[in-house]
Tab-separated table of C-alpha atoms in Angstrom:
chain	number	residue	atom	x	y	z
A	23	MET	CA	-47.101	-81.820	3.089
A	24	PRO	CA	-47.708	-84.086	5.883
A	25	PRO	CA	-49.717	-87.126	4.621
A	26	SER	CA	-53.289	-87.649	5.802
A	27	PRO	CA	-54.536	-89.121	8.840
A	28	SER	CA	-55.671	-92.640	8.227
A	29	ILE	CA	-57.072	-95.576	9.800
A	30	ARG	CA	-54.873	-98.221	11.061
A	31	PRO	CA	-54.351	-101.450	9.239
A	32	LEU	CA	-56.147	-104.495	11.110
A	33	GLY	CA	-52.940	-106.052	13.198
A	34	SER	CA	-50.693	-103.416	12.743
A	35	ALA	CA	-48.505	-101.963	15.814
A	36	PRO	CA	-49.619	-98.396	17.075
A	37	PRO	CA	-47.278	-96.087	16.045
A	38	LEU	CA	-44.732	-94.537	18.702
A	39	ARG	CA	-44.901	-90.794	18.319
A	40	ASP	CA	-41.814	-88.921	19.587
A	41	ARG	CA	-42.722	-85.502	18.264
A	42	GLY	CA	-45.353	-83.130	17.891
A	43	ASP	CA	-47.334	-83.693	14.736
A	44	ALA	CA	-46.211	-81.334	11.759
A	45	CYS	CA	-50.019	-80.274	10.724
A	46	PRO	CA	-50.042	-77.230	9.148
A	47	GLY	CA	-52.070	-74.619	10.313
A	48	ALA	CA	-53.301	-70.828	9.356
A	49	LEU	CA	-50.247	-69.379	11.480
A	50	ARG	CA	-47.493	-72.700	11.005
A	51	LEU	CA	-47.122	-73.176	7.345
A	52	HIS	CA	-45.491	-75.902	5.507
A	53	ALA	CA	-42.623	-75.575	3.426
A	54	ALA	CA	-44.007	-77.311	0.108
A	55	ALA	CA	-41.948	-77.371	-3.418
A	56	ASP	CA	-44.523	-75.246	-4.925
A	57	GLY	CA	-43.920	-72.142	-1.739
A	58	LEU	CA	-45.032	-72.024	1.887
A	59	LEU	CA	-48.622	-74.002	2.383
A	60	ALA	CA	-51.442	-72.933	5.223
A	61	ARG	CA	-54.197	-75.040	5.796
A	62	VAL	CA	-57.280	-72.727	7.327
A	63	ARG	CA	-59.407	-74.687	9.894
A	64	VAL	CA	-63.330	-73.908	9.123
A	65	PRO	CA	-65.488	-75.590	11.760
A	66	ALA	CA	-68.164	-77.020	9.891
A	67	GLY	CA	-67.353	-76.167	7.081
A	68	ASP	CA	-69.332	-72.628	7.530
A	69	LEU	CA	-68.213	-69.597	5.883
A	70	THR	CA	-69.598	-66.226	5.974
A	71	VAL	CA	-69.524	-64.022	2.796
A	72	ARG	CA	-67.139	-61.957	4.474
A	73	GLN	CA	-64.780	-64.642	5.795
A	74	ALA	CA	-64.996	-65.983	1.919
A	75	THR	CA	-63.900	-62.865	0.641
A	76	ALA	CA	-60.843	-62.608	3.036
A	77	LEU	CA	-59.840	-66.112	1.599
A	78	ALA	CA	-60.251	-65.271	-2.123
A	79	ASP	CA	-58.141	-61.925	-0.938
A	80	ALA	CA	-55.204	-64.090	0.471
A	81	ALA	CA	-55.082	-66.358	-2.021
A	82	GLU	CA	-54.517	-63.551	-4.737
A	83	GLN	CA	-52.440	-61.328	-2.723
A	84	LEU	CA	-50.392	-63.572	-0.746
A	85	GLY	CA	-50.788	-66.963	-2.707
A	86	ASP	CA	-50.818	-68.370	-6.500
A	87	GLY	CA	-54.509	-67.437	-6.941
A	88	PHE	CA	-56.294	-70.912	-5.800
A	89	LEU	CA	-58.295	-72.417	-2.789
A	90	SER	CA	-57.864	-76.155	-2.026
A	91	LEU	CA	-60.249	-77.513	-0.604
A	92	THR	CA	-59.953	-80.305	2.044
A	93	SER	CA	-61.739	-83.754	2.820
A	94	ARG	CA	-62.198	-82.294	6.233
A	95	GLY	CA	-63.827	-79.469	4.624
A	96	ASN	CA	-61.297	-76.652	5.496
A	97	VAL	CA	-59.314	-74.682	3.033
A	98	GLU	CA	-55.464	-74.863	1.952
A	99	LEU	CA	-53.466	-71.430	0.411
A	100	ARG	CA	-50.424	-73.053	-1.675
A	101	GLY	CA	-47.818	-70.675	-3.365
A	102	LEU	CA	-47.393	-68.221	-0.517
A	103	SER	CA	-44.103	-66.400	-0.007
A	104	ASP	CA	-41.656	-66.540	2.454
A	105	GLY	CA	-42.313	-63.834	5.062
A	106	CYS	CA	-45.982	-63.660	4.503
A	107	ASP	CA	-47.441	-64.908	7.454
A	108	GLY	CA	-47.943	-61.622	9.138
A	109	ARG	CA	-50.499	-60.513	6.342
A	110	LEU	CA	-51.874	-63.712	6.156
A	111	ALA	CA	-52.675	-63.538	9.923
A	112	GLY	CA	-53.938	-60.059	9.898
A	113	LEU	CA	-56.433	-60.973	6.800
A	114	LEU	CA	-57.895	-64.064	8.516
A	115	GLY	CA	-57.893	-62.364	12.209
A	116	ASP	CA	-59.936	-59.322	10.484
A	117	ALA	CA	-62.348	-61.840	8.989
A	118	GLY	CA	-63.477	-64.100	12.436
A	119	LEU	CA	-60.638	-66.566	10.674
A	120	LEU	CA	-58.727	-67.174	13.732
A	121	PRO	CA	-60.412	-66.731	17.203
A	122	SER	CA	-57.292	-68.275	19.054
A	123	ALA	CA	-54.017	-68.508	18.147
A	124	ARG	CA	-53.446	-70.758	20.277
A	125	HIS	CA	-55.861	-73.228	18.815
A	126	GLU	CA	-56.150	-72.766	15.399
A	127	ARG	CA	-54.821	-76.028	14.555
A	128	ILE	CA	-57.185	-78.223	16.627
A	129	ARG	CA	-60.422	-76.700	15.462
A	130	ASN	CA	-60.587	-80.237	13.344
A	131	ILE	CA	-64.968	-79.958	13.136
A	132	LEU	CA	-66.612	-81.955	10.757
A	133	ALA	CA	-70.276	-81.891	9.909
A	134	SER	CA	-73.281	-82.824	7.853
A	135	PRO	CA	-73.197	-80.121	5.133
A	136	LEU	CA	-76.679	-80.553	4.479
A	137	ALA	CA	-78.066	-80.474	8.075
A	138	GLY	CA	-80.774	-78.252	8.315
A	139	LEU	CA	-81.301	-77.671	4.259
A	140	ASP	CA	-83.687	-80.363	3.757
A	141	ARG	CA	-87.563	-81.006	4.566
A	142	HIS	CA	-85.932	-83.852	6.958
A	143	THR	CA	-83.624	-82.803	9.437
A	144	PRO	CA	-83.163	-79.393	11.483
A	145	ALA	CA	-79.776	-77.562	12.085
A	146	ASP	CA	-78.683	-79.323	15.153
A	147	VAL	CA	-75.131	-80.044	14.270
A	148	ARG	CA	-74.191	-76.745	13.364
A	149	TRP	CA	-75.844	-75.751	16.842
A	150	TRP	CA	-73.271	-77.912	17.835
A	151	ALA	CA	-70.282	-77.252	15.956
A	152	ARG	CA	-70.921	-73.500	16.978
A	153	ARG	CA	-70.891	-74.084	20.456
A	154	LEU	CA	-68.145	-77.201	20.610
A	155	ASP	CA	-65.485	-74.460	18.851
A	156	ALA	CA	-66.182	-71.808	21.308
A	157	LEU	CA	-65.633	-74.782	23.874
A	158	LEU	CA	-62.370	-75.794	22.365
A	159	CYS	CA	-61.355	-72.103	21.839
A	160	ALA	CA	-61.570	-71.221	25.637
A	161	SER	CA	-60.006	-74.506	27.206
A	162	GLU	CA	-56.398	-74.803	28.472
A	163	SER	CA	-56.120	-78.948	28.120
A	164	ALA	CA	-57.096	-78.814	24.315
A	165	THR	CA	-54.171	-76.904	23.498
A	166	ALA	CA	-52.528	-80.450	23.681
A	167	LEU	CA	-54.768	-82.052	20.739
A	168	SER	CA	-53.156	-82.692	18.079
A	169	GLY	CA	-54.193	-81.194	14.531
A	170	ARG	CA	-55.517	-84.338	13.196
A	171	PHE	CA	-57.446	-85.242	15.529
A	172	LEU	CA	-61.337	-85.117	14.517
A	173	PHE	CA	-64.531	-84.181	15.504
A	174	VAL	CA	-67.429	-85.549	13.477
A	175	LEU	CA	-70.640	-84.337	13.784
A	176	ASP	CA	-73.505	-86.247	11.657
A	177	ASP	CA	-77.011	-85.273	11.925
A	178	GLY	CA	-78.372	-88.507	11.743
A	179	ARG	CA	-78.533	-89.202	8.053
A	180	GLY	CA	-74.948	-91.222	8.163
A	181	ASP	CA	-72.911	-89.361	5.619
A	182	VAL	CA	-69.970	-88.218	7.975
A	183	ALA	CA	-70.680	-90.838	10.584
A	184	ALA	CA	-67.930	-93.174	8.775
A	185	LEU	CA	-65.393	-90.503	7.783
A	186	GLY	CA	-63.027	-91.347	10.610
A	187	GLY	CA	-63.718	-88.825	13.123
A	188	ASP	CA	-61.926	-89.485	16.750
A	189	VAL	CA	-64.981	-88.191	18.832
A	190	SER	CA	-68.320	-88.295	16.835
A	191	LEU	CA	-71.933	-87.435	17.585
A	192	VAL	CA	-74.647	-88.438	15.775
A	193	ALA	CA	-78.301	-86.604	16.310
A	194	GLU	CA	-81.487	-89.818	16.640
A	195	ARG	CA	-84.818	-88.908	16.322
A	196	ASP	CA	-87.334	-88.859	19.165
A	197	GLY	CA	-89.952	-90.967	20.181
A	198	ALA	CA	-92.507	-89.415	17.417
A	199	GLY	CA	-89.678	-90.313	14.880
A	200	GLU	CA	-88.680	-86.885	14.067
A	201	ARG	CA	-85.676	-84.962	14.131
A	202	THR	CA	-84.613	-82.521	17.400
A	203	ASP	CA	-83.748	-79.148	16.983
A	204	GLY	CA	-80.943	-78.171	18.391
A	205	ASP	CA	-82.623	-77.367	22.242
A	206	GLY	CA	-83.330	-80.687	22.787
A	207	GLY	CA	-82.949	-84.482	21.514
A	208	THR	CA	-80.688	-87.195	22.418
A	209	ALA	CA	-77.167	-87.781	20.545
A	210	LEU	CA	-75.058	-90.760	20.185
A	211	LEU	CA	-71.153	-90.526	21.252
A	212	ARG	CA	-68.658	-92.921	19.772
A	213	VAL	CA	-64.838	-92.329	20.334
A	214	GLY	CA	-62.546	-94.142	17.426
A	215	ASP	CA	-63.629	-97.485	16.261
A	216	ASP	CA	-65.462	-98.788	19.634
A	217	PRO	CA	-68.712	-100.145	18.413
A	218	ALA	CA	-70.564	-98.945	21.047
A	219	ALA	CA	-71.639	-95.765	22.448
A	220	LEU	CA	-73.189	-93.022	24.799
A	221	ARG	CA	-76.472	-91.615	24.482
A	222	ILE	CA	-76.696	-87.896	25.606
A	223	ALA	CA	-78.768	-85.467	25.904
A	224	GLY	CA	-78.577	-83.496	22.739
A	225	PRO	CA	-77.890	-79.918	24.446
A	226	ASP	CA	-75.048	-81.303	26.295
A	227	ALA	CA	-73.466	-83.056	23.002
A	228	PRO	CA	-70.824	-79.975	22.698
A	229	ARG	CA	-69.556	-80.809	26.641
A	230	ALA	CA	-69.359	-84.296	26.286
A	231	ALA	CA	-67.354	-84.319	23.158
A	232	LEU	CA	-64.492	-81.997	24.565
A	233	ALA	CA	-64.852	-84.214	27.799
A	234	ALA	CA	-64.400	-87.019	25.141
A	235	ALA	CA	-61.091	-85.258	24.190
A	236	GLU	CA	-59.440	-85.067	27.370
A	237	ALA	CA	-60.055	-88.432	28.177
A	238	PHE	CA	-58.314	-89.388	25.012
A	239	LEU	CA	-55.293	-86.782	26.043
A	240	THR	CA	-55.013	-88.544	29.942
A	241	ALA	CA	-55.121	-91.890	28.056
A	242	ALA	CA	-52.700	-90.665	25.463
A	243	GLU	CA	-50.115	-89.431	28.398
A	244	ALA	CA	-50.542	-92.857	30.416
A	245	SER	CA	-49.640	-94.844	27.039
A	246	GLY	CA	-46.532	-92.984	26.734
A	247	THR	CA	-46.721	-93.462	23.352
A	248	GLY	CA	-47.429	-90.023	22.268
A	249	ALA	CA	-50.489	-91.303	20.349
A	250	TRP	CA	-52.050	-88.296	17.996
A	251	ARG	CA	-55.326	-89.783	17.032
A	252	VAL	CA	-57.827	-92.705	19.326
A	253	ARG	CA	-56.744	-95.275	16.848
A	254	GLU	CA	-53.444	-94.842	17.481
A	255	LEU	CA	-53.455	-95.605	21.381
A	256	PRO	CA	-52.180	-98.876	22.078
A	257	GLN	CA	-54.928	-101.979	22.993
A	258	GLU	CA	-53.599	-101.883	27.041
A	259	HIS	CA	-54.759	-98.249	26.981
A	260	ALA	CA	-57.649	-98.083	24.224
A	261	LEU	CA	-60.361	-95.379	24.529
A	262	THR	CA	-63.942	-97.067	24.545
A	263	ALA	CA	-67.342	-95.667	25.510
A	264	ARG	CA	-66.853	-97.179	29.178
A	265	ASP	CA	-63.944	-95.135	29.772
A	266	VAL	CA	-65.711	-91.852	28.819
A	267	ALA	CA	-68.627	-92.567	30.393
A	268	GLY	CA	-66.314	-92.714	33.575
A	269	ALA	CA	-65.217	-88.635	31.905
A	270	LEU	CA	-68.770	-87.571	31.903
A	271	ARG	CA	-70.102	-88.074	35.250
A	272	ALA	CA	-67.111	-86.337	36.060
A	273	ALA	CA	-68.259	-83.556	34.706
A	274	GLY	CA	-71.999	-83.792	35.559
A	275	ILE	CA	-73.246	-85.503	31.902
A	276	ALA	CA	-75.868	-87.902	32.242
A	277	ALA	CA	-75.130	-91.049	29.914
A	278	THR	CA	-76.250	-94.045	29.026
A	279	HIS	CA	-74.291	-96.753	27.787
A	280	VAL	CA	-75.631	-98.151	23.882
A	281	PRO	CA	-73.451	-101.585	23.555
A	282	ASP	CA	-74.013	-101.199	19.536
A	283	GLY	CA	-74.084	-97.934	18.856
A	284	ALA	CA	-72.783	-98.605	15.243
A	285	ARG	CA	-76.484	-98.384	14.035
A	286	PRO	CA	-77.302	-95.332	15.978
A	287	PHE	CA	-80.530	-94.410	13.579
A	288	THR	CA	-82.800	-95.087	10.818
A	289	ALA	CA	-81.661	-92.601	8.248
A	290	PRO	CA	-84.947	-90.106	7.157
A	291	ALA	CA	-86.269	-91.290	3.950
A	292	GLY	CA	-87.076	-88.676	1.117
A	293	LEU	CA	-83.945	-86.200	1.196
A	294	THR	CA	-83.578	-85.433	-2.799
A	295	THR	CA	-80.729	-83.805	-4.473
A	296	THR	CA	-81.562	-83.005	-8.103
A	297	HIS	CA	-79.934	-81.822	-10.954
A	298	PRO	CA	-81.089	-80.609	-14.742
A	299	ASN	CA	-82.225	-84.083	-17.109
A	300	PRO	CA	-80.916	-83.905	-20.425
A	301	ASP	CA	-84.683	-84.639	-21.477
A	302	PRO	CA	-86.335	-81.355	-20.164
A	303	ALA	CA	-90.018	-82.761	-20.469
A	304	ALA	CA	-88.960	-85.636	-17.520
A	305	GLY	CA	-88.355	-82.761	-15.251
A	306	PRO	CA	-84.929	-83.228	-12.869
A	307	THR	CA	-83.889	-86.358	-12.501
A	308	THR	CA	-83.155	-87.846	-7.904
A	309	THR	CA	-79.648	-88.703	-7.528
A	310	ASP	CA	-78.597	-92.585	-6.080
A	311	PRO	CA	-77.875	-93.445	-2.441
A	312	ASN	CA	-74.513	-93.019	-1.641
A	313	PRO	CA	-73.244	-96.600	-2.687
A	314	THR	CA	-69.796	-95.672	-0.468
A	315	ALA	CA	-71.304	-94.818	3.053
A	316	ASP	CA	-69.995	-97.574	5.242
A	317	PRO	CA	-72.636	-100.036	6.538
A	318	ALA	CA	-71.476	-99.665	10.027
A	319	ALA	CA	-73.020	-96.045	10.074
A	320	GLY	CA	-76.551	-96.837	9.666
A	321	SER	CA	-78.594	-97.683	6.257
A	322	ALA	CA	-78.950	-94.460	4.103
A	323	PRO	CA	-82.339	-93.301	2.490
A	324	ALA	CA	-83.378	-93.287	-0.856
A	325	GLY	CA	-81.725	-90.151	-2.899
A	326	ALA	CA	-79.775	-89.251	0.286
A	327	ASP	CA	-76.109	-88.563	-0.999
A	328	SER	CA	-75.188	-85.553	0.323
A	329	SER	CA	-71.919	-85.724	-1.248
A	330	ALA	CA	-73.803	-85.526	-4.972
A	331	PRO	CA	-73.808	-81.681	-7.120
A	332	GLY	CA	-77.322	-80.546	-7.592
A	333	VAL	CA	-80.041	-78.445	-6.221
A	334	VAL	CA	-81.255	-79.279	-2.380
A	335	GLU	CA	-84.650	-78.804	-2.142
A	336	GLY	CA	-86.081	-77.278	1.388
A	337	ALA	CA	-88.702	-77.004	3.546
A	338	ASP	CA	-89.141	-73.762	3.506
A	339	GLY	CA	-89.504	-73.274	-0.507
A	340	ARG	CA	-86.019	-72.396	-0.408
A	341	HIS	CA	-83.385	-74.291	-2.135
A	342	ALA	CA	-79.512	-75.234	-1.639
A	343	LEU	CA	-76.718	-75.092	-4.248
A	344	ALA	CA	-74.237	-78.000	-4.099
A	345	VAL	CA	-71.323	-78.076	-6.273
A	346	LEU	CA	-67.725	-79.773	-6.468
A	347	ALA	CA	-64.543	-77.924	-7.319
A	348	PRO	CA	-62.306	-80.805	-9.845
A	349	LEU	CA	-59.872	-81.931	-7.409
A	350	GLY	CA	-60.448	-79.800	-4.856
A	351	ARG	CA	-59.110	-76.846	-6.472
A	352	LEU	CA	-61.006	-73.825	-7.192
A	353	SER	CA	-59.741	-70.631	-8.635
A	354	ALA	CA	-59.831	-67.299	-7.291
A	355	ALA	CA	-62.354	-66.160	-9.876
A	356	GLN	CA	-64.574	-69.480	-9.417
A	357	TRP	CA	-64.540	-68.936	-5.874
A	358	ARG	CA	-65.536	-65.405	-5.922
A	359	LEU	CA	-68.146	-66.178	-8.205
A	360	LEU	CA	-69.541	-68.835	-5.327
A	361	THR	CA	-69.256	-66.007	-2.355
A	362	ALA	CA	-71.052	-63.602	-4.822
A	363	THR	CA	-73.886	-66.382	-5.326
A	364	ALA	CA	-73.863	-66.617	-1.981
A	365	ALA	CA	-74.217	-62.921	-1.032
A	366	GLN	CA	-76.353	-61.666	-3.762
A	367	HIS	CA	-78.962	-64.805	-3.841
A	368	GLY	CA	-78.595	-66.703	-1.046
A	369	SER	CA	-78.155	-66.945	3.331
A	370	GLY	CA	-75.013	-65.333	2.929
A	371	GLU	CA	-73.499	-68.116	4.246
A	372	LEU	CA	-71.318	-70.939	2.161
A	373	ARG	CA	-71.057	-74.646	3.444
A	374	LEU	CA	-67.787	-76.444	2.753
A	375	THR	CA	-67.719	-80.219	2.234
A	376	PRO	CA	-65.807	-83.363	2.802
A	377	TRP	CA	-66.145	-84.192	-0.581
A	378	ARG	CA	-64.343	-80.915	-1.698
A	379	GLY	CA	-67.518	-79.070	-2.374
A	380	VAL	CA	-69.325	-75.954	-1.518
A	381	VAL	CA	-72.755	-75.804	-0.419
A	382	LEU	CA	-75.031	-72.691	-0.974
A	383	PRO	CA	-77.724	-72.283	1.120
A	384	GLY	CA	-81.026	-70.140	0.946
A	385	LEU	CA	-81.592	-69.475	-2.896
A	386	PRO	CA	-85.390	-68.730	-4.012
A	387	ALA	CA	-86.801	-72.209	-5.831
A	388	ALA	CA	-86.741	-70.312	-8.977
A	389	ALA	CA	-83.182	-68.554	-9.474
A	390	ALA	CA	-81.436	-72.483	-8.027
A	391	ALA	CA	-81.172	-73.081	-11.787
A	392	ASP	CA	-79.954	-70.265	-13.410
A	393	ARG	CA	-77.754	-69.995	-10.810
A	394	LEU	CA	-76.215	-73.563	-10.702
A	395	ALA	CA	-75.723	-73.106	-14.859
A	396	ALA	CA	-73.582	-70.401	-14.244
A	397	LEU	CA	-71.632	-71.926	-11.499
A	398	SER	CA	-71.312	-74.807	-14.331
A	399	ALA	CA	-70.214	-72.391	-17.227
A	400	ALA	CA	-67.439	-71.555	-14.326
A	401	GLY	CA	-66.247	-74.863	-14.172
A	402	LEU	CA	-67.789	-76.464	-11.447
A	403	ILE	CA	-68.475	-79.739	-11.078
A	404	THR	CA	-72.516	-78.960	-11.208
A	405	ASP	CA	-73.957	-82.568	-12.179
A	406	PRO	CA	-73.201	-85.882	-10.542
A	407	SER	CA	-72.874	-87.772	-14.489
A	408	SER	CA	-69.821	-85.641	-14.331
A	409	PRO	CA	-66.640	-87.548	-15.368
A	410	TRP	CA	-65.165	-85.899	-12.903
A	411	HIS	CA	-67.354	-86.729	-9.929
A	412	ARG	CA	-65.822	-89.151	-6.978
A	413	LEU	CA	-62.284	-88.608	-8.878
A	414	GLY	CA	-59.790	-87.244	-6.474
A	415	ALA	CA	-55.874	-87.002	-6.428
A	416	CYS	CA	-52.875	-85.773	-4.025
A	417	THR	CA	-51.071	-82.629	-4.815
A	418	GLY	CA	-48.326	-84.137	-7.010
A	419	ARG	CA	-45.760	-82.731	-9.097
A	420	PRO	CA	-44.545	-79.938	-9.138
A	421	GLY	CA	-46.086	-79.082	-5.751
A	422	CYS	CA	-44.988	-82.233	-3.936
A	423	ALA	CA	-41.727	-83.285	-3.884
A	424	LYS	CA	-42.171	-86.253	-2.565
A	425	SER	CA	-44.500	-87.555	-5.403
A	426	ARG	CA	-43.507	-89.910	-8.352
A	427	THR	CA	-45.001	-87.696	-11.021
A	428	ASP	CA	-47.903	-84.752	-11.903
A	429	VAL	CA	-50.863	-87.500	-10.797
A	430	ARG	CA	-53.422	-84.496	-11.210
A	431	ALA	CA	-52.214	-83.659	-15.158
A	432	ASP	CA	-52.057	-87.828	-15.376
A	433	LEU	CA	-55.364	-88.232	-14.218
A	434	ALA	CA	-56.821	-85.357	-16.511
A	435	GLN	CA	-55.350	-87.145	-19.363
A	436	ALA	CA	-57.353	-90.344	-18.101
A	437	VAL	CA	-60.284	-88.494	-17.558
A	438	ALA	CA	-59.974	-87.335	-21.264
A	439	ALA	CA	-59.787	-90.433	-22.750
A	440	GLY	CA	-62.601	-91.698	-21.007
A	441	ALA	CA	-60.501	-94.234	-18.872
A	442	PRO	CA	-60.630	-92.692	-14.763
A	443	VAL	CA	-58.605	-95.883	-13.776
A	444	PRO	CA	-55.338	-96.834	-15.666
A	445	GLY	CA	-55.989	-99.739	-18.074
A	446	GLY	CA	-59.118	-98.504	-19.393
A	447	SER	CA	-61.155	-100.780	-17.007
A	448	PRO	CA	-63.849	-99.638	-15.122
A	449	ALA	CA	-63.744	-99.104	-11.734
A	450	PRO	CA	-63.577	-102.345	-9.655
A	451	VAL	CA	-66.040	-101.084	-6.716
A	452	PRO	CA	-69.044	-99.294	-8.941
A	453	GLY	CA	-69.687	-95.992	-7.368
A	454	ALA	CA	-66.857	-96.005	-5.229
A	455	PRO	CA	-64.100	-92.953	-5.044
A	456	VAL	CA	-60.915	-92.929	-7.153
A	457	TYR	CA	-58.045	-91.167	-5.901
A	458	TRP	CA	-54.602	-91.569	-7.665
A	459	SER	CA	-51.984	-91.085	-5.474
A	460	GLY	CA	-48.073	-89.921	-6.221
A	461	CYS	CA	-46.324	-91.378	-3.509
A	462	GLU	CA	-47.179	-94.240	-0.826
A	463	ARG	CA	-48.240	-91.469	1.658
A	464	ARG	CA	-51.514	-91.327	-0.027
A	465	CYS	CA	-52.099	-87.655	1.203
A	466	GLY	CA	-56.274	-86.651	1.358
A	467	HIS	CA	-57.107	-90.163	0.704
A	468	PRO	CA	-61.002	-90.812	1.111
A	469	HIS	CA	-61.879	-93.009	4.109
A	470	GLY	CA	-64.206	-96.193	3.781
A	471	THR	CA	-64.143	-98.094	0.538
A	472	TRP	CA	-62.117	-96.953	-2.549
A	473	VAL	CA	-60.150	-97.150	-5.435
A	474	ASP	CA	-56.320	-96.683	-4.938
A	475	VAL	CA	-54.540	-95.453	-8.130
A	476	LEU	CA	-50.847	-95.464	-6.928
A	477	ALA	CA	-48.366	-93.906	-8.762
A	478	THR	CA	-45.128	-96.819	-8.743
A	479	ALA	CA	-41.206	-96.851	-10.497
A	480	ASP	CA	-43.294	-98.972	-12.969
A	481	GLY	CA	-45.918	-97.401	-13.443
A	482	TYR	CA	-49.540	-96.919	-11.829
A	483	GLN	CA	-50.824	-99.857	-9.355
A	484	VAL	CA	-54.750	-100.056	-8.634
A	485	SER	CA	-56.265	-101.590	-5.909
A	486	VAL	CA	-59.408	-101.499	-3.605
A	487	VAL	CA	-59.073	-100.325	-0.047
A	488	ARG	CA	-61.456	-101.784	2.518
A	489	PRO	CA	-61.511	-100.537	6.092
A	490	ASP	CA	-62.206	-104.183	7.504
A	491	ALA	CA	-59.233	-105.861	5.657
A	492	SER	CA	-55.593	-105.983	6.181
A	493	PRO	CA	-53.071	-105.055	3.531
A	494	ALA	CA	-52.476	-108.692	2.304
A	495	THR	CA	-55.921	-108.744	1.720
A	496	GLN	CA	-56.675	-105.743	-0.494
A	497	GLU	CA	-57.444	-106.659	-4.023
A	498	THR	CA	-54.384	-105.148	-6.094
A	499	ARG	CA	-54.308	-104.562	-10.038
A	500	PRO	CA	-50.842	-103.675	-11.147
A	501	GLN	CA	-50.772	-101.964	-14.703
C-alpha cells in the first residue's frame, strides 16, 4: 500500500515527483498481499445509513468482511477479488458515494467530527465540507490534484487543525464570543505550514479553499517538481498566504492577511466527553484535554478531546456516541451494529473520525448509556481508559508484503502483557499516540508528536517523533 503522506522533516530537500501518485481509490484498486484494496473517500467523514449499509455489503460480498478506517476518516475495503471493480463501483455509486468518477480520489476533506454536537459549536464546517465537495466535483482543474492533497476544516476547537492539511479552514468566534452558523462569521485560511493566514467571510470559505488548491496547482506546475502536496514545493516556489490572497482577489473573495494565524482562536470551554465511571455513585467522568494537540493550533479547552470515546452531551438534550475501532479495523457485524444504532436510535448519520473512530449523533439522553454498553459488548472501544486507546498499527503481514512482521499480532501480545511499548516501559511521552509500523514507510502514522515503534531486522526500535525536530534530533530507544 502506498505510504502515508507525512510532514517533510526540517532541512530535507523536497521530493522530485516524476509520476502521478499511486494512491488507491474506489475505482483505482491497489494490489496488496491479501488481495485488492479500495479506498473510499468520505468527505468530512459523513455517511448516511444507506451509504454505511452499502459499504458493509461491499465488504461482505466482495472483500474479506472487514472495513478499515483511515487517519483521514475514509474507509478501506481489503481482500477484494480480481474482477470485482464493476460490482464495487455499482454498489458505491447507487449509494451516492461516487458523485464523480473523475474526482473520486481528490475528495479528501477532513472535518472536526464533533462540530455542531456539543453546546458550543454549530455545524459550520459540515456545511463548508458539503459545499467544498460539490465545488471540487464540478471543477475541471481540481482533477489535477493528487490523491494525497488534503483539505482540513476545523470548527475552532483545534482538534484537526494540526493534522497536516494542505489547505486548512478554521472557524472563528464572532465579536460576542459565540460561534457562528454556516450563514455568517469568519474563518482563517492557511496553506501548508505557513504561519500566516487569511481572514475570510464564512460563506466564502468553500470557494476560497478551492481557489487555494488551484493556486497550489499553478505553483506546482511552475516548480517543475511534480509536487503532490504544498509542503513538497521547493523554497523558490513555496505557496504562502500572500500568494493565495492574489488568487482570492481574482475570484472576487475578500481576504485580510493575518501575520500569525498559527493561533487563530481561543477554543470554547465546556465541551465534555463522558464515559461510564466504575463507581456509579460518582456519576460519569469527564475526559482530560487532548494531550497530543499541536500548540500551534491553539489552546484546547478543558475536556475537549474529540479523539476520546464516550458520550458527548449536546445542546438540545440529544447525545452522541463516540467509539473507536481497535487498530482501525471493524468487522461487518460491528459496522452493521453501528449502522443500526444510528438508524434506530440516532439521527440516521455516522461520522468517521481521523482517530479511526465513529460518532453517532442524535441519541436521546436516556438511551445513550445502554447503546454505548451494547457497542462495548461488541468489541468497540468505548472508554478512554481502554488499553487500546491511542494505539495504532499499520497493516503489517500478511496483508502487506513490505512489512517485516505481523505488527498487529505483536501489538496484541504486547497489550495482553500490559506493555504496549516494547521493553516494558511506559510511553516516552505520556498521552501521545503509540504507533507500530512494519517498515520505514510507516503507513497511516499519526501527526504531531507520537511514539514510533518500528520493526527492524533486530527487533523493534522505539523513538519519539516531533514535527518541529529534524530526524537527527529525535529520541530513539532501540529494543
